[in-house]
PDB file of C-alpha atoms in Angstrom:
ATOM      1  CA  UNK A   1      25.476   5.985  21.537  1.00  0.00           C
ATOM      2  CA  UNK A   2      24.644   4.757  17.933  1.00  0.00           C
ATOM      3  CA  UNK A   3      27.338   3.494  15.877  1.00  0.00           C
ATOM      4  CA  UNK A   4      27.912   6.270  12.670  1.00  0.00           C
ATOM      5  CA  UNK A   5      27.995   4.839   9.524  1.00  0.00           C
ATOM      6  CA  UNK A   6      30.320   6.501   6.911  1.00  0.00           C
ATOM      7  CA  UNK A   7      28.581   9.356   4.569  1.00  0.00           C
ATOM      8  CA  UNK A   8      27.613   8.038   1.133  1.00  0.00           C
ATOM      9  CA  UNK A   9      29.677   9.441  -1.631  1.00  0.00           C
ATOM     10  CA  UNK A  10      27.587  10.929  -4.331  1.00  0.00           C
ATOM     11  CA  UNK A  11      28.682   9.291  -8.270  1.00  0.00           C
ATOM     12  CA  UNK A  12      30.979  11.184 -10.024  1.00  0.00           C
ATOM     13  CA  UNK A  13      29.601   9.924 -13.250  1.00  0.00           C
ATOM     14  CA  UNK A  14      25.825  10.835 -13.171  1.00  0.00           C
ATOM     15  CA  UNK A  15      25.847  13.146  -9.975  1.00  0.00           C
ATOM     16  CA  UNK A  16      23.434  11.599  -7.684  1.00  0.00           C
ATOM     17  CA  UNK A  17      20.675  11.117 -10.714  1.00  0.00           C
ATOM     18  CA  UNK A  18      21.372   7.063 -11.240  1.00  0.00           C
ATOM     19  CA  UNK A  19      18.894   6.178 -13.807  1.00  0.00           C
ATOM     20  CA  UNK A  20      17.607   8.247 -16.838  1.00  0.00           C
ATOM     21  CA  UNK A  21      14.365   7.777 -19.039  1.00  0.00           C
ATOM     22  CA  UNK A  22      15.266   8.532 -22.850  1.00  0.00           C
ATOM     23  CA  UNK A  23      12.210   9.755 -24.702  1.00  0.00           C
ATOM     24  CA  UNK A  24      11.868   7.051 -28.108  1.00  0.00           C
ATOM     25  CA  UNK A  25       9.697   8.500 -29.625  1.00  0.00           C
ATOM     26  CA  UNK A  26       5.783   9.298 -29.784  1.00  0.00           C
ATOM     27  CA  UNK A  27       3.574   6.230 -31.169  1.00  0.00           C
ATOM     28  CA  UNK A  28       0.680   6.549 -33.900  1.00  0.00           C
ATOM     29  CA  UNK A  29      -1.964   6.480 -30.847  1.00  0.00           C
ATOM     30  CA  UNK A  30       0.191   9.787 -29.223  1.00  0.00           C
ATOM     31  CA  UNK A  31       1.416   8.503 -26.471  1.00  0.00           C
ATOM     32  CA  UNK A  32       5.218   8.724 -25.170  1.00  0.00           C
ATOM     33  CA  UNK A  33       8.000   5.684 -25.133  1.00  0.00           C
ATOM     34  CA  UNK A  34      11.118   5.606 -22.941  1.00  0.00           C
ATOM     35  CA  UNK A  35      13.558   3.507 -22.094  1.00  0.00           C
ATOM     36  CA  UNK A  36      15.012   3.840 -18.756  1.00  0.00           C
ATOM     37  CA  UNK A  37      18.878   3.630 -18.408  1.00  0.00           C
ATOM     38  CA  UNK A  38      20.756   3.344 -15.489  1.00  0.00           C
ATOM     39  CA  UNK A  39      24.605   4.869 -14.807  1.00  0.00           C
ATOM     40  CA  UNK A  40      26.804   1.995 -15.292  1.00  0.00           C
ATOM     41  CA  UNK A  41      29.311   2.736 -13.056  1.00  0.00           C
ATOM     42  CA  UNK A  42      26.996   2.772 -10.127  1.00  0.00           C
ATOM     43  CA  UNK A  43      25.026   0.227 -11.152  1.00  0.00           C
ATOM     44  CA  UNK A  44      21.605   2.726 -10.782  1.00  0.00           C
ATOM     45  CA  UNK A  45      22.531   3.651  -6.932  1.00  0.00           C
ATOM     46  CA  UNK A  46      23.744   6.850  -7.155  1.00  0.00           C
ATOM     47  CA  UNK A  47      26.552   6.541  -4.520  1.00  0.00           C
ATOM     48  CA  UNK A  48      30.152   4.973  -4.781  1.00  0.00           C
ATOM     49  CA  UNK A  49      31.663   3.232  -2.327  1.00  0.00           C
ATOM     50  CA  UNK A  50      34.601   5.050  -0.169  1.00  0.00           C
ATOM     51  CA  UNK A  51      37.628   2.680  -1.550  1.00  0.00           C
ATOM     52  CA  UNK A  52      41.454   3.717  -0.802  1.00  0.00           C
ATOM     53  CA  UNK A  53      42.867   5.191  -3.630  1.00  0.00           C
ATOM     54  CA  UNK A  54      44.664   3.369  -6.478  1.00  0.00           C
ATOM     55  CA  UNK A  55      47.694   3.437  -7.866  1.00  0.00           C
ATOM     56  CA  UNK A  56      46.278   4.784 -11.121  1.00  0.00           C
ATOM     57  CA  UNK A  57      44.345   7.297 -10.083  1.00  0.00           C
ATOM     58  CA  UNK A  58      47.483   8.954  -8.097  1.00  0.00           C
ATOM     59  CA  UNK A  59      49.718   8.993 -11.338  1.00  0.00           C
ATOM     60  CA  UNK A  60      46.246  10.214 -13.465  1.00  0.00           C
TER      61      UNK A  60
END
């Protein structure tokens, strides 16, 4: 039998959709520049880490 591993929990700050592309702007030739920005809290995964809750967080 395989060992599970523990389910991936999904980012509560972007919901699963890590990194955005921002639309700049359109340049004189027509085409389209973005910049692509990733979820800071995540760090552009998408998933958080299962930690034990915080003192913080229980009083919150």
């Amino acid at each position: 039998m395989m060992p599970r591993t523990p389910p991936a929990r999904v980012c509560s700050h972007c919901d699963g959709f890590p990194v955005v592309h921002i639309t700049t702007g359109i340049t004189p030739d027509g085409q389209r520049r973005t910049l692509a920005a990733a979820c800071p809290a995540c760090k552009g995964t998408g998933t958080r880490s299962i930690s034990p809750v915080t003192p913080q967080e229980v009083s919150a």
